[in-house]
Coordinates of C-alpha atoms in Angstrom, one line a residue:
P1 CA -9.3 -10.8 -19.1
A2 CA -8.1 -13.7 -15.6
S3 CA -7.2 -11.9 -13.0
E4 CA -5.0 -14.3 -10.7
H5 CA -6.5 -14.4 -7.4
A6 CA -5.6 -16.8 -4.8
P7 CA -8.5 -15.8 -1.9
A8 CA -7.5 -17.7 1.9
L9 CA -8.7 -18.3 4.9
L10 CA -7.0 -17.9 7.5
T11 CA -7.6 -18.2 11.8
E12 CA -6.8 -16.4 14.8
A13 CA -3.7 -18.6 15.2
G14 CA -2.4 -18.1 11.4
G15 CA -3.4 -21.3 10.1
Q16 CA -5.1 -22.7 7.2
P17 CA -7.8 -24.8 7.4
E18 CA -8.5 -27.0 4.2
S19 CA -12.4 -26.2 4.8
L20 CA -15.3 -24.4 6.0
D21 CA -16.3 -27.2 7.7
D22 CA -12.8 -27.2 9.5
I23 CA -13.2 -24.2 11.5
P24 CA -15.5 -24.1 15.3
R25 CA -18.7 -21.8 14.5
D26 CA -18.6 -18.6 16.1
S27 CA -14.7 -18.2 16.0
K28 CA -12.6 -15.1 14.9
I29 CA -11.3 -15.8 11.7
A30 CA -9.5 -13.4 8.8
I31 CA -10.3 -14.2 4.7
K32 CA -6.8 -13.2 3.5
V33 CA -6.8 -11.7 -0.4
V34 CA -4.2 -11.8 -2.6
I35 CA -3.9 -10.0 -6.2
V36 CA -0.9 -11.0 -7.7
N37 CA -1.4 -9.9 -11.8
A38 CA -3.9 -9.5 -14.3
R39 CA -2.6 -10.9 -17.7
G40 CA -3.5 -9.8 -21.8
L41 CA -5.9 -6.2 -20.9
P42 CA -6.9 -3.3 -23.3
A43 CA -3.3 -2.0 -24.8
H44 CA -5.1 1.3 -25.6
L45 CA -5.3 1.3 -21.7
K46 CA -3.1 1.7 -18.8
S47 CA -2.3 2.6 -15.0
F48 CA -4.7 -0.9 -14.0
W49 CA -5.6 -1.5 -10.9
V50 CA -7.7 -4.0 -9.2
T51 CA -11.3 -3.4 -6.6
Y52 CA -13.0 -5.4 -4.8
A53 CA -15.4 -5.2 -1.9
T54 CA -15.3 -7.6 1.1
F55 CA -18.0 -9.8 2.3
T56 CA -18.2 -8.4 5.6
D57 CA -18.9 -4.5 5.5
H58 CA -18.7 -4.8 1.4
E59 CA -16.5 -1.6 1.7
L60 CA -14.6 -0.9 -1.8
I61 CA -10.7 -1.8 -2.1
S62 CA -8.4 -0.7 -4.4
T63 CA -4.8 -1.6 -5.4
P64 CA -2.0 0.3 -5.8
R65 CA -2.2 2.2 -9.7
P66 CA 1.2 2.1 -11.5
D67 CA 1.7 4.3 -14.2
T68 CA 2.4 1.9 -16.5
V69 CA 1.1 0.4 -20.0
D70 CA 1.7 -3.2 -20.1
I71 CA -1.1 -4.9 -20.7
H72 CA 0.1 -8.1 -17.8
P73 CA 0.6 -6.2 -14.6
S74 CA 2.0 -7.1 -12.0
F75 CA -0.6 -5.9 -8.1
N76 CA 0.7 -8.2 -5.7
H77 CA -1.8 -6.9 -3.8
T78 CA -2.4 -8.2 0.0
S79 CA -5.2 -7.9 2.3
S80 CA -7.3 -9.6 4.9
F81 CA -10.1 -8.5 7.0
P82 CA -11.7 -10.4 10.1
C83 CA -14.8 -12.0 10.3
L84 CA -17.4 -14.1 12.8
A85 CA -17.2 -17.8 11.2
D86 CA -21.2 -17.9 11.6
K87 CA -24.3 -19.2 10.1
Q88 CA -24.2 -15.2 7.6
L89 CA -20.6 -15.6 6.8
S90 CA -21.1 -19.4 5.7
D91 CA -24.9 -18.0 3.5
L92 CA -22.5 -15.6 2.3
M93 CA -19.5 -17.6 1.1
L94 CA -22.0 -20.0 -0.4
C95 CA -24.1 -18.1 -1.9
E96 CA -22.7 -14.9 -3.1
S97 CA -19.1 -14.2 -4.8
L98 CA -15.9 -11.7 -4.4
T99 CA -15.9 -9.7 -7.7
F100 CA -12.8 -8.4 -8.8
Q101 CA -13.3 -5.2 -11.1
V102 CA -9.8 -4.5 -13.5
W103 CA -9.6 -0.8 -14.6
G104 CA -7.9 1.1 -16.4
K105 CA -7.2 4.7 -17.7
H106 CA -7.2 5.5 -21.5
N107 CA -3.9 5.5 -23.1
C108 CA -3.7 9.0 -25.2
S109 CA -0.6 7.7 -27.1
T110 CA -0.8 7.0 -30.8
N111 CA 2.5 4.5 -30.5
V112 CA 0.3 2.4 -29.1
P113 CA -1.6 -0.5 -31.2
G114 CA -5.1 -0.7 -31.5
A115 CA -5.1 2.4 -29.2
P116 CA -8.7 4.8 -30.0
G117 CA -6.9 7.6 -32.8
A118 CA -3.7 5.5 -33.3
G119 CA -2.6 5.8 -37.0
G120 CA -2.9 2.4 -39.5
A121 CA -0.1 0.2 -40.5

């Protein structure tokens, strides 16, 4: 399932550069992560949330966990983390990835098609 997100770089002044080359070396920046929603998640799960770790400290960040059975959940999550635009960050952004994991809890309802234990038609 695809998750719609838009990582972006912000300069100290709040502007958005066109590329990494437009950011002066060793300047303070923030990486902004926006997770809007996910689509087509399994119907036998509910209460979805997304986790990811930042480039800089690898701390796990989690979106809120709405209690819903909607297979197209909206997260509307925005987070930004500060970092230094140095060679290490440049190497990380070129060679590493920012991985998003979508999680969900089992929906115990037997009325959900495709749910474990659901009755057949």
